[in-house]
Amino acid sequence: MAKQEDEVILLDFWASMFGMRVRIALAEKGIPYEYREEDLKNKSQLLLESNPVHKKIPVLIHNGKPVSESSIIVEYIDEVWKDKAPLFPSDPYAKAHARFWADFIDKKLYQIGRNLYTTKGEEHEAAREEFISCLKLIEGELGDKPYFGGESFGYLDVSLIPFYSWFQAYETYGNMIIEHECPKLIAWAKRCIQNKESVSKTLPDLEKILAFVQHLRKRFGIDE
Amino acid sequence: MNDEVILLDYWASPYGMRVKIALDEKGVDYECQAENLQNKSPLLLKSNPIHKTIPVLVHNGKPICESLIIVSYIDEVWHDKSPLLPSDPHQKSQALFWADYIDKKIYDVGRKVLWEKGEDQEMAKKESMEGMKKLEGELGNKRYFGGENLGFVDVALVPFTCWFYSIETRGNFSIEAECPKISSWAKRCVAERESIAKTLQDPHKLYDYYVKLNP
């Protein structure tokens, strides 16, 4: 149960779409927390102790107890602070359906998106096609609803919207214009930014992410 | 309540076994439809158009996919009997974390031991053992991962144990020697839970099937 004097710490990295999910969930619930930026080349003792298995961000530390893996953290937040802005539907089937699509985003969209800016030649062309197919499937799931959650912003919206901050990077290195391929998805993203302060305050500028990806490519020698 | 529960499955799939164990633990009546993965049924293709994989649970006509999501669903819908996930949110997050770890580090890596060769296989063997040892640490001296009773993590991991024999034989190592606590936990599960004893496939039968596919 949430106590009067909750101590909530988030170990995170500014550009991580997984970290952004947690920041958005915390903001939706109005939970005060301490944000700690990690240097991924020099991870803090607290991070290594809190997530000894994967040593990755984000990690939420609630009254000294760590929770890892962004989807699991968002679910945890939704359960503990259940009185405000519920993210999951209460119906078990709708809940399973939301989890399924969040899992799809994690397994497919993230890795294929990464391939867009780390591969060349045939591999890159394949990644480009897969990425567009992936986005179209996700757009199909949105349909004509204002949000993935229906009338309200929900778990799946939280899971996907951080990827929007990476879209300029995906477009540049994927050689595509996402609005041409998936106009409904772009409209949804803009709707989230316009209507949800938790989103507009959390998402970094798309140009900043693009610059970050440019820097990553240089660091891994991809731009040769 | 007149529930219609259908499970689309494949006999050798440890993912399918997770769902069967959960359904049995809850005493849910269901119809098992065995799929031919070379010739998938229209129901499977309609119920899981994205991945086209088993298992799929079809509950009163509505499909649920991905084994751990299905087990969570079963736990929520039939919540009155044999709860699998803890009710405390932090403990629940830990159970979900370890089940996710099992998918990424045990199943995926174990598959590599079976299907890769040379250096890739060697690396997979090493990762597999590291993963098992971490799990053994998490089990500690508990009866089950769930504590005194069978829990979500037990259901997530136990089907994989009937594939141990294939992995040990192909990889040329002994899981029992490296991880004795996991080995005794696996035997305890089969001895104490009927749902597990009747669901797990014979390890030798699985090995014969695997060797035909990958001589």
Short mmCIF file of C-alpha atoms in Angstrom, two decimals, chain B residues 11-14 17 107 157-167 186 190 196 199-207:
data_model
loop_
_atom_site.label_atom_id
_atom_site.label_comp_id
_atom_site.label_asym_id
_atom_site.label_seq_id
_atom_site.Cartn_x
_atom_site.Cartn_y
_atom_site.Cartn_z
CA TRP B 11 2.52 -31.77 -27.52
CA ALA B 12 6.24 -30.97 -27.25
CA SER B 13 5.87 -27.28 -26.43
CA PRO B 14 7.00 -26.28 -22.94
CA MET B 17 2.65 -27.13 -20.84
CA TYR B 107 14.27 -20.94 -22.78
CA LEU B 157 10.04 -22.97 -15.37
CA VAL B 158 8.94 -26.55 -14.70
CA PRO B 159 7.95 -27.49 -18.31
CA PHE B 160 11.49 -26.73 -19.37
CA THR B 161 12.77 -29.51 -17.09
CA CYS B 162 11.45 -32.25 -19.39
CA TRP B 163 13.77 -30.81 -22.04
CA PHE B 164 16.79 -31.04 -19.69
CA TYR B 165 17.67 -34.53 -20.92
CA SER B 166 17.88 -33.35 -24.56
CA ILE B 167 19.95 -30.31 -23.63
CA ALA B 186 12.00 -30.41 -10.45
CA VAL B 190 6.51 -33.98 -10.35
CA ILE B 196 2.72 -31.31 -13.37
CA THR B 199 1.46 -32.62 -18.14
CA LEU B 200 5.22 -32.99 -18.50
CA GLN B 201 6.25 -35.10 -21.46
CA ASP B 202 8.66 -38.01 -21.15
CA PRO B 203 12.19 -36.58 -21.59
CA HIS B 204 13.29 -39.54 -23.73
CA LYS B 205 10.31 -39.17 -26.03
CA LEU B 206 11.21 -35.49 -26.47
CA TYR B 207 14.83 -36.39 -27.15
#
